[in-house]
Structure formats: C-alpha cells, structure tokens
Short mmCIF file of C-alpha atoms in Angstrom, two decimals:
data_model
loop_
_atom_site.label_atom_id
_atom_site.label_comp_id
_atom_site.label_asym_id
_atom_site.label_seq_id
_atom_site.Cartn_x
_atom_site.Cartn_y
_atom_site.Cartn_z
CA MET A 1 0.00 0.08 0.05
CA VAL A 2 2.72 2.48 1.10
CA THR A 3 4.90 1.09 -1.72
CA GLU A 4 2.19 1.82 -4.22
CA LYS A 5 1.60 5.45 -2.85
CA ILE A 6 5.63 6.19 -3.05
CA ILE A 7 5.69 5.04 -6.55
CA GLN A 8 2.79 7.27 -7.30
CA VAL A 9 4.43 10.31 -5.58
CA LEU A 10 7.54 9.81 -7.37
CA ALA A 11 6.29 9.19 -10.78
CA GLU A 12 4.20 12.52 -10.38
CA GLN A 13 7.12 14.50 -8.97
CA TYR A 14 9.73 13.21 -11.38
CA ASP A 15 7.58 12.67 -14.46
CA MET A 16 8.54 8.86 -14.57
CA ASP A 17 6.46 6.03 -15.76
CA PRO A 18 5.14 4.21 -12.60
CA ASP A 19 5.23 0.89 -14.31
CA THR A 20 9.10 1.17 -14.52
CA LEU A 21 9.25 1.38 -10.52
CA SER A 22 8.84 -1.41 -7.87
CA ALA A 23 9.87 -1.96 -4.31
CA ASP A 24 13.26 -3.01 -5.62
CA SER A 25 13.94 0.35 -7.32
CA SER A 26 16.84 1.98 -5.66
CA PHE A 27 17.05 5.80 -5.51
CA GLU A 28 20.38 5.48 -6.93
CA ASP A 29 19.09 3.60 -10.05
CA MET A 30 16.62 6.38 -10.49
CA SER A 31 19.42 8.92 -10.61
CA PHE A 32 18.42 10.60 -7.41
CA ASP A 33 20.64 12.99 -5.55
CA SER A 34 20.48 13.88 -1.94
CA LEU A 35 18.18 16.67 -2.51
CA ASP A 36 15.72 14.55 -4.62
CA VAL A 37 15.75 12.51 -1.76
CA ALA A 38 14.97 15.13 0.60
CA GLU A 39 12.18 16.32 -1.52
CA MET A 40 10.69 12.77 -1.43
CA VAL A 41 11.06 12.62 2.34
CA MET A 42 9.27 15.84 2.69
CA THR A 43 6.39 14.90 0.57
CA LEU A 44 5.97 11.46 2.21
CA GLU A 45 6.13 13.18 5.74
CA ASP A 46 3.14 15.31 4.71
CA GLU A 47 1.25 12.36 3.10
CA TYR A 48 1.69 10.20 6.04
CA LYS A 49 2.08 12.62 8.73
CA VAL A 50 5.20 10.86 10.31
CA SER A 51 8.89 12.10 10.81
CA ILE A 52 11.07 10.24 8.37
CA GLU A 53 14.62 9.57 9.65
CA MET A 54 16.91 9.21 6.33
CA SER A 55 19.68 6.65 6.79
CA ALA A 56 21.98 5.07 4.42
CA GLU A 57 20.20 1.75 5.14
CA ILE A 58 17.20 3.20 3.26
CA LYS A 59 18.20 2.82 -0.45
CA THR A 60 15.05 1.46 -2.24
CA ILE A 61 11.40 2.41 -2.44
CA GLY A 62 10.61 -0.86 -0.42
CA ALA A 63 12.87 -0.02 2.29
CA MET A 64 11.47 3.22 2.43
CA ALA A 65 7.81 1.96 2.54
CA GLN A 66 8.99 -0.41 5.36
CA HIS A 67 10.37 2.60 7.45
CA ILE A 68 7.09 4.44 7.10
CA GLU A 69 4.91 1.47 8.07
CA ASP A 70 7.03 0.96 11.02
CA LYS A 71 6.67 4.56 12.03
CA MET A 72 2.89 4.48 11.57
CA ALA A 73 2.67 1.42 13.98
CA GLN A 74 4.55 3.11 16.70
CA MET B 1 6.60 54.75 13.44
CA SER B 2 9.31 52.22 11.89
CA PHE B 3 11.41 52.73 8.73
CA ASN B 4 11.61 53.00 5.12
CA ILE B 5 14.50 51.47 2.92
CA ILE B 6 15.82 54.48 1.11
CA GLY B 7 18.97 53.37 -0.32
CA THR B 8 20.68 50.14 -1.35
CA GLY B 9 24.37 49.15 -2.43
CA ARG B 10 26.32 46.16 -3.12
CA ALA B 11 29.88 45.13 -3.60
CA LEU B 12 31.47 41.94 -4.92
CA PRO B 13 35.04 40.85 -5.06
CA LYS B 14 36.86 41.19 -8.60
CA LYS B 15 37.88 37.53 -8.56
CA CYS B 16 35.29 35.48 -10.34
CA VAL B 17 35.73 31.63 -9.52
CA THR B 18 33.75 29.21 -11.96
CA ASN B 19 32.78 25.82 -11.28
CA ASP B 20 35.21 24.63 -13.80
CA MET B 21 38.01 26.48 -11.86
CA LEU B 22 37.10 24.49 -8.70
CA ALA B 23 36.96 21.21 -10.92
CA SER B 24 40.84 21.74 -11.51
CA PHE B 25 41.51 21.10 -8.02
CA LEU B 26 38.36 19.12 -6.65
CA ASP B 27 36.66 15.90 -7.73
CA THR B 28 33.67 17.81 -9.14
CA SER B 29 32.19 19.21 -12.28
CA ASP B 30 30.32 22.30 -13.56
CA GLU B 31 27.49 19.78 -14.35
CA TRP B 32 27.51 18.24 -10.98
CA ILE B 33 27.52 21.65 -8.93
CA TYR B 34 24.90 23.40 -11.28
CA THR B 35 22.21 20.75 -11.15
CA ARG B 36 22.62 20.30 -7.35
CA THR B 37 22.85 24.13 -6.53
CA GLY B 38 22.11 26.21 -9.21
CA ILE B 39 25.45 27.96 -8.87
CA LYS B 40 27.87 28.61 -11.92
CA GLU B 41 30.31 31.08 -10.31
CA ARG B 42 31.02 32.99 -7.23
CA ARG B 43 33.31 36.08 -6.26
CA ILE B 44 36.19 35.37 -3.94
CA LEU B 45 38.22 37.87 -1.97
CA THR B 46 41.88 38.06 -3.14
CA ASP B 47 43.82 41.26 -2.27
CA GLU B 48 40.53 43.11 -0.98
CA SER B 49 39.79 43.13 2.59
CA LEU B 50 36.15 42.47 4.02
CA LEU B 51 36.19 46.19 5.19
CA ASP B 52 36.87 47.17 1.57
CA LEU B 53 33.73 45.39 0.48
CA ALA B 54 31.59 46.83 3.31
CA TYR B 55 32.92 50.29 2.65
CA GLU B 56 32.06 50.05 -1.18
CA CYS B 57 28.68 48.86 -0.54
CA SER B 58 28.00 51.24 2.25
CA LEU B 59 29.02 54.18 0.06
CA ALA B 60 26.88 53.13 -2.70
CA ALA B 61 24.00 52.67 -0.42
CA LEU B 62 24.61 56.33 1.25
CA GLU B 63 24.76 57.75 -2.59
CA ASN B 64 21.68 55.85 -3.46
CA ALA B 65 19.73 57.38 -0.49
CA GLY B 66 21.22 60.80 -0.69
CA VAL B 67 22.38 60.57 2.80
CA ALA B 68 25.82 61.76 4.17
CA ALA B 69 27.87 59.33 6.57
CA GLU B 70 27.58 62.17 9.28
CA GLU B 71 23.89 61.92 9.37
CA LEU B 72 23.99 58.25 10.52
CA ASP B 73 22.75 57.66 14.24
CA LEU B 74 23.28 53.94 14.08
CA ILE B 75 25.38 51.31 12.18
CA ILE B 76 24.44 47.66 12.24
CA PHE B 77 27.13 45.24 10.82
CA SER B 78 26.13 41.66 10.20
CA THR B 79 29.15 39.19 9.42
CA LEU B 80 30.03 35.85 10.60
CA GLN B 81 33.32 37.06 10.84
CA GLY B 82 34.99 40.32 10.27
CA ASP B 83 38.70 41.15 9.36
CA TYR B 84 39.55 40.82 12.97
CA ILE B 85 37.83 38.93 15.97
CA SER B 86 38.29 42.16 17.60
CA PRO B 87 37.41 45.08 16.89
CA SER B 88 34.31 44.80 15.46
CA LEU B 89 34.53 45.82 11.74
CA CYS B 90 31.68 48.46 12.26
CA CYS B 91 34.19 50.53 14.10
CA LEU B 92 36.70 50.61 11.18
CA LEU B 93 33.93 50.99 8.57
CA SER B 94 32.64 54.10 10.40
CA LYS B 95 35.92 55.75 10.48
CA ARG B 96 36.71 55.12 6.65
CA LEU B 97 33.15 56.54 5.89
CA GLY B 98 33.49 59.42 8.22
CA ALA B 99 30.53 58.44 10.32
CA VAL B 100 30.43 60.00 13.88
CA CYS B 101 27.73 57.95 15.58
CA GLY B 102 28.75 56.15 18.57
CA ARG B 103 25.85 53.51 18.11
CA GLN B 104 26.96 50.76 16.15
CA LEU B 105 27.62 47.11 16.70
CA ASP B 106 28.57 43.99 14.72
CA ILE B 107 26.09 41.10 14.89
CA ASN B 108 26.54 37.43 14.01
CA MET B 109 23.17 35.58 13.36
CA GLY B 110 24.50 33.71 10.36
CA CYS B 111 22.55 33.76 7.07
CA SER B 112 19.46 35.49 8.90
CA GLY B 113 21.74 38.43 10.04
CA PHE B 114 20.24 41.09 7.56
CA ILE B 115 16.75 40.17 9.01
CA TYR B 116 17.98 40.40 12.55
CA ALA B 117 19.65 43.49 11.74
CA LEU B 118 16.28 45.21 10.36
CA ASP B 119 14.47 43.91 13.64
CA ILE B 120 17.23 45.78 15.69
CA ALA B 121 16.96 49.03 13.57
CA ASP B 122 13.04 48.82 14.00
CA SER B 123 13.59 48.96 17.63
CA TYR B 124 15.96 52.22 17.49
CA PHE B 125 13.38 53.82 15.31
CA ARG B 126 10.28 53.04 17.40
CA ALA B 127 12.45 54.23 20.64
CA ASP B 128 13.05 57.65 18.63
CA LYS B 129 16.76 56.82 19.11
CA ALA B 130 17.64 57.09 15.21
CA GLN B 131 16.76 58.97 12.38
CA LYS B 132 19.12 57.56 9.82
CA VAL B 133 20.58 53.98 9.91
CA LEU B 134 22.99 51.95 7.92
CA VAL B 135 22.67 48.11 7.75
CA VAL B 136 25.64 46.56 6.39
CA CYS B 137 26.09 42.70 5.55
CA ALA B 138 29.64 41.74 4.50
CA GLU B 139 30.84 38.09 4.39
CA ALA B 140 34.01 36.36 3.61
CA MET B 141 32.89 32.84 3.47
CA SER B 142 35.93 31.91 1.48
CA ARG B 143 38.06 32.15 4.70
CA ILE B 144 35.71 29.66 6.65
CA SER B 145 35.35 27.17 3.83
CA ASP B 146 37.11 23.98 3.66
CA TRP B 147 38.70 24.09 0.30
CA THR B 148 39.38 20.44 0.01
CA ASP B 149 35.55 19.59 0.84
CA ARG B 150 33.62 19.44 -2.37
CA SER B 151 30.45 19.15 -0.60
CA THR B 152 30.71 22.72 0.99
CA CYS B 153 33.27 25.11 -0.57
CA VAL B 154 31.33 25.09 -3.92
CA LEU B 155 28.49 26.58 -2.36
CA PHE B 156 29.59 29.82 -1.09
CA GLY B 157 30.95 33.09 -2.35
CA ASP B 158 32.15 36.55 -0.67
CA GLY B 159 30.12 39.75 -1.02
CA ALA B 160 28.61 42.67 0.67
CA GLY B 161 25.22 44.46 0.67
CA ALA B 162 23.98 47.51 2.37
CA VAL B 163 20.65 49.46 2.99
CA VAL B 164 20.01 53.00 4.39
CA LEU B 165 16.75 53.34 6.47
CA GLU B 166 15.10 56.40 7.67
CA LYS B 167 11.89 57.02 9.64
CA GLY B 168 8.73 55.72 7.96
CA ASP B 169 6.05 53.19 7.80
CA GLY B 170 7.58 50.72 5.05
CA PHE B 171 8.51 48.06 7.54
CA LYS B 172 5.44 46.17 8.25
CA ALA B 173 6.06 43.06 10.13
CA ILE B 174 8.96 40.73 11.15
CA ASN B 175 8.96 37.18 12.58
CA LEU B 176 12.14 35.55 14.03
CA THR B 177 12.74 31.81 15.07
CA VAL B 178 15.59 30.00 16.75
CA ASP B 179 15.73 26.33 17.50
CA GLY B 180 19.40 26.03 19.02
CA ALA B 181 20.25 22.96 16.80
CA TYR B 182 23.71 23.30 15.65
CA GLU B 183 24.92 19.87 14.58
CA ASP B 184 23.78 20.11 10.95
CA LEU B 185 25.43 23.68 10.23
CA TYR B 186 28.24 25.26 12.17
CA VAL B 187 31.68 26.72 12.16
CA PRO B 188 34.11 25.69 15.03
CA ILE B 189 36.45 28.34 16.22
CA PRO B 190 40.11 28.25 15.66
CA GLN B 191 41.81 26.27 18.65
CA GLY B 192 43.81 28.38 21.05
CA ASN B 193 46.82 27.29 22.95
CA CYS B 194 45.86 27.43 26.66
CA PRO B 195 47.64 24.62 28.46
CA TYR B 196 44.63 24.37 30.71
CA SER B 197 41.97 23.58 28.39
CA PRO B 198 41.29 20.43 26.15
CA HIS B 199 42.02 20.95 22.50
CA SER B 200 40.26 19.40 19.51
CA ASP B 201 41.42 18.34 16.22
CA GLU B 202 38.55 20.26 14.54
CA GLU B 203 39.78 22.90 12.05
CA GLY B 204 37.80 26.18 11.84
CA PHE B 205 35.89 25.36 8.67
CA LEU B 206 32.20 25.41 8.07
CA LYS B 207 30.35 21.93 8.58
CA MET B 208 27.21 21.14 7.12
CA ASN B 209 24.63 18.34 6.80
CA GLY B 210 23.22 19.55 3.35
CA GLN B 211 20.15 17.09 3.08
CA ASP B 212 19.05 17.99 6.66
CA ILE B 213 19.55 21.67 6.24
CA TYR B 214 17.60 21.52 2.83
CA ILE B 215 14.57 19.89 4.38
CA PHE B 216 14.68 22.44 7.47
CA ALA B 217 15.19 25.30 4.83
CA VAL B 218 12.27 24.48 2.49
CA SER B 219 9.84 23.68 5.36
CA ALA B 220 10.66 26.80 7.26
CA VAL B 221 10.53 29.00 4.18
CA VAL B 222 7.00 27.84 3.26
CA ARG B 223 5.60 27.81 7.06
CA GLU B 224 7.22 31.37 7.76
CA ILE B 225 5.99 33.00 4.47
CA ASN B 226 2.42 31.63 4.84
CA ALA B 227 2.38 32.75 8.68
CA ILE B 228 3.50 36.38 7.84
CA LEU B 229 1.19 36.67 4.88
CA GLU B 230 -1.60 35.45 7.10
CA GLN B 231 -0.63 37.86 9.85
CA GLU B 232 -0.73 40.78 7.33
CA GLY B 233 -3.88 39.74 5.75
CA ILE B 234 -2.30 39.55 2.21
CA THR B 235 -2.72 36.62 -0.21
CA PRO B 236 0.50 34.96 -1.71
CA ASP B 237 -0.41 36.67 -4.97
CA GLU B 238 -0.04 40.27 -3.64
CA PRO B 239 3.83 40.67 -2.80
CA ASP B 240 5.69 41.94 -6.13
CA TYR B 241 8.88 39.84 -4.87
CA TYR B 242 9.78 37.11 -2.56
CA ILE B 243 13.38 37.80 -1.84
CA LEU B 244 14.83 34.64 -0.31
CA HIS B 245 18.26 33.93 1.03
CA GLN B 246 20.17 32.59 -1.85
CA ALA B 247 21.45 29.31 -0.71
CA ASN B 248 20.39 26.83 -3.44
CA THR B 249 18.01 27.47 -6.27
CA ARG B 250 16.45 24.14 -5.61
CA ILE B 251 15.36 25.35 -1.99
CA ILE B 252 13.99 28.54 -3.78
CA ASP B 253 12.03 26.47 -6.50
CA SER B 254 10.69 24.08 -3.91
CA ALA B 255 9.47 26.65 -1.87
CA ARG B 256 8.17 28.74 -4.74
CA LYS B 257 6.20 25.79 -6.14
CA LYS B 258 4.66 25.00 -2.62
CA LEU B 259 3.66 28.55 -2.49
CA LYS B 260 2.25 28.32 -6.06
CA GLN B 261 3.96 31.47 -7.55
CA PRO B 262 5.73 32.24 -10.71
CA ALA B 263 9.38 32.21 -11.03
CA GLU B 264 9.75 35.83 -11.68
CA LYS B 265 8.44 36.55 -8.15
CA PHE B 266 11.43 34.78 -6.63
CA PRO B 267 14.51 36.27 -8.25
CA VAL B 268 17.85 34.44 -8.12
CA ASN B 269 21.31 35.51 -8.31
CA LEU B 270 23.37 32.56 -6.80
CA ASP B 271 24.26 31.50 -10.16
CA ARG B 272 26.72 34.29 -10.28
CA PHE B 273 27.33 34.77 -6.69
CA GLY B 274 26.73 31.57 -4.58
CA ASN B 275 25.59 31.85 -1.12
CA THR B 276 27.06 34.91 0.57
CA SER B 277 25.42 34.31 3.87
CA SER B 278 23.56 37.43 5.37
CA ALA B 279 24.59 39.43 2.29
CA THR B 280 22.36 37.64 -0.05
CA ILE B 281 19.08 39.46 0.44
CA PRO B 282 20.73 43.07 0.32
CA ILE B 283 22.66 42.34 -2.54
CA MET B 284 19.45 41.05 -4.26
CA LEU B 285 17.50 43.95 -3.31
CA ASP B 286 20.27 46.49 -4.67
CA GLU B 287 20.07 44.48 -8.31
CA LEU B 288 16.40 44.91 -8.16
CA ASN B 289 16.42 48.41 -7.26
CA ARG B 290 18.98 49.64 -9.65
CA ALA B 291 17.36 47.65 -12.40
CA GLY B 292 14.15 49.89 -11.78
CA LYS B 293 12.16 46.65 -10.88
CA LEU B 294 10.96 47.95 -7.35
CA LYS B 295 7.49 49.99 -7.65
CA ASN B 296 6.61 52.58 -5.06
CA GLY B 297 4.04 51.08 -2.89
CA GLY B 298 4.92 47.28 -3.79
CA LYS B 299 4.96 44.64 -1.25
CA LEU B 300 8.21 42.79 -0.76
CA ILE B 301 8.88 39.55 1.63
CA PHE B 302 12.25 38.78 2.76
CA CYS B 303 12.89 35.20 4.31
CA SER B 304 16.00 33.88 5.42
CA PHE B 305 17.16 30.78 7.24
CA GLY B 306 20.53 29.55 8.56
CA ALA B 307 23.02 28.31 11.40
CA GLY B 308 21.28 28.49 14.77
CA LEU B 309 18.93 27.32 13.04
CA THR B 310 17.27 30.56 12.61
CA THR B 311 14.64 31.80 10.28
CA GLY B 312 13.73 35.58 9.77
CA VAL B 313 10.93 36.79 7.52
CA CYS B 314 9.73 40.33 7.11
CA ALA B 315 7.11 42.10 5.04
CA ILE B 316 8.27 45.61 3.54
CA GLU B 317 6.48 48.28 1.44
CA TRP B 318 8.73 49.69 -1.01
CA THR B 319 8.59 53.41 -0.60
CA LYS B 320 11.63 54.71 -2.33
CA GLN B 321 10.81 57.15 -5.06
#
C-alpha cells in the first residue's frame, strides 16, 4: 500500500512511468541525488504525517515503505 | 513609526571563480555543481579586505539614499567573521566612511543576519533613538570554507550588501525563530593554545549536513512566509517579490512551487554569486532597485534561514521614489 503510494508520488514528482518502478527500485538507479531524496522525504512526511529519519540503509522504495509502515505502527 | 528603505548598495570581489576552476583541484564538475545548487560562479576575496567590500557597498547605499555618513545615528554590521575577531568591523567602517555615531555594533546571526539587523533597527526607530540607520552585511565565506571539501566549498561566495533606513512606515511585520540545533550547520572556532583547556582536532571550517538543512530550509520558508502573509492579511499573489536567502536554487524553487507563485517573483542571483550568507538579500535587493524593478508601494517579502537554526521573515512596503 505504502509502496504503491511512494511509486505514485515519485512518478508524479519526477515525471517517470510508474510501471518502471517497484519496491526493488533503488534511489541510486533512479539517479536521485541527496536533494531529490530530501524532496521525496518531505512529500511523504506530509502524506503520512510521520517524521522520516533518512539513513544510508534506506536505499530502495521498498525500504522506505517499510520505514514509513514501522513509523505509523509506533 | 518604524522605517523606510531609502538606499541600497552592493559590492562583490573582482575575482570570479567558475565551477570549472573548482573542478581543476576538486573531484567535481560544472554539471554536478549546477544541477545540485544552481551555482555557476562565485566571487572570492583576493587582495581586498572585507572592510573594502563593506565600505564600497555602504558608500553606494548612502549615495543611492542621498544621505551623508555624518547623518547616521546607528550602524549595524552583520558578518559571520570580520577582518578581526576584535575590533568589530563596524568601528573600522565608520571611520573610513566618516560616520560620527557612537551607536554601532557587529552582529552574527549567520545567514539570517540581515533580517535580525532590520529588527534591531526597527527598535531604535520606535524608541526614537535614530533618524538614519545603515545596515551592512559583509561576508568572507572563502575564509571559513574547507577548500578540500567538495560538498561545501562550492556553495559559498564572498560579497556585501547595504541598505540605508530612515523613519517611515515601510517596515510592516517581522518574525524571527531560533531552535538552537547546531550539529547540521556550524563553524568551529580556531583552537587556542591554553595549556589548561582541552583541544580538539577540528579545524575552523564550515560543516554542513546539506540534506537535513535542505529539508529544514524548504519547510521553514514555506511555513514562515505563509504565517506572515496570514498575519498581514495579504494573499500569496500580492507581494511583487519574495526575496529569499540565496543558498540553493532548488530550495527557492521547491518553496516557490509550494506557494504556487511564478518564477519571476522569486529572483535568483546565486548562479553568479553563490551563497554569501547574510549578504544575499541586500545584494539581491540592490540589483532589483538599480534595475528599476521595485515599484513605489509594492510589497516585498524577505525570508532567510541559516545556522542557529534561525529563520527570519519580514514584510516591507517599498517606498523609495
């Protein structure tokens, strides 16, 4: 659920085809730099009303979705 | 009664350093720097002193205002670090300008220094302790940048901007915030040699966590601008210009899109000057003023953010004829 939402947000924000994105897509593969990631974090924080702490572990859409789900469960 | 801005000035070092010049000694490129920051070149002090820049922009602002240095009652000088730790640079500037006022001070509120200086000036006008005030922001970022760190030194430039203020009603509202967080943006002081105190190995260079500062900056700019617009009962469409601290075009673009405003209302000059800390807003204001782009009665929003972490936002009515 969160994964699909992240894909939708990224596809809109960066004009990408959502069909090319999946839980395994890494931000590096998408040529995201640190500020693209920052923009994504802000958008997802607004969407899910959680505080997202970026770390080097969060490299893929799936990992980001898991982090948000963990935060929402707290 | 508060103040009107009646004169502006700016001064930049003559040495222009392009991204390609940085790529000659750092592992970076023009494309990398430009796409992440919007910066193409910056000015760097060589044989000028910071006082030289401060003097040049102050003289330009006084001439633009038609005010003589002897008429000034107060000088507020914003800088992260002057030419000396002591004396304050305002003292040397006032001597060179021929100003005779005893009321003058240096302040260090990082990139928000200009907005904090306007707040201090406002208090002097309201207390009827000043008729003419000079606010100068002069920054030598090149002296505190680590020129081996490609993630920070490419971002900054040296420069100075000044405004002259006189009694009036053009200063409408101001909000300032500080949260005390420093880990993501700070400059350590150079180590002393006292045998009784511990020494760290940390060099006196600016340290920044760009990603976290980016998130802070975009969120803070949008929040603070919306708050002051609401406070003043004006819609986001009404101001002629939003003059934001020039740190990164992506911060400016992101905030602008969230506020749903056209690009021409958020002027940018950091492609040419980089981030000159507290000098960015007065430099931009002077560019707009001298290009004849500021209309009498037009509304301006100034918004800054920086180390502290601070924010400063103010609403101005441009009243200069």
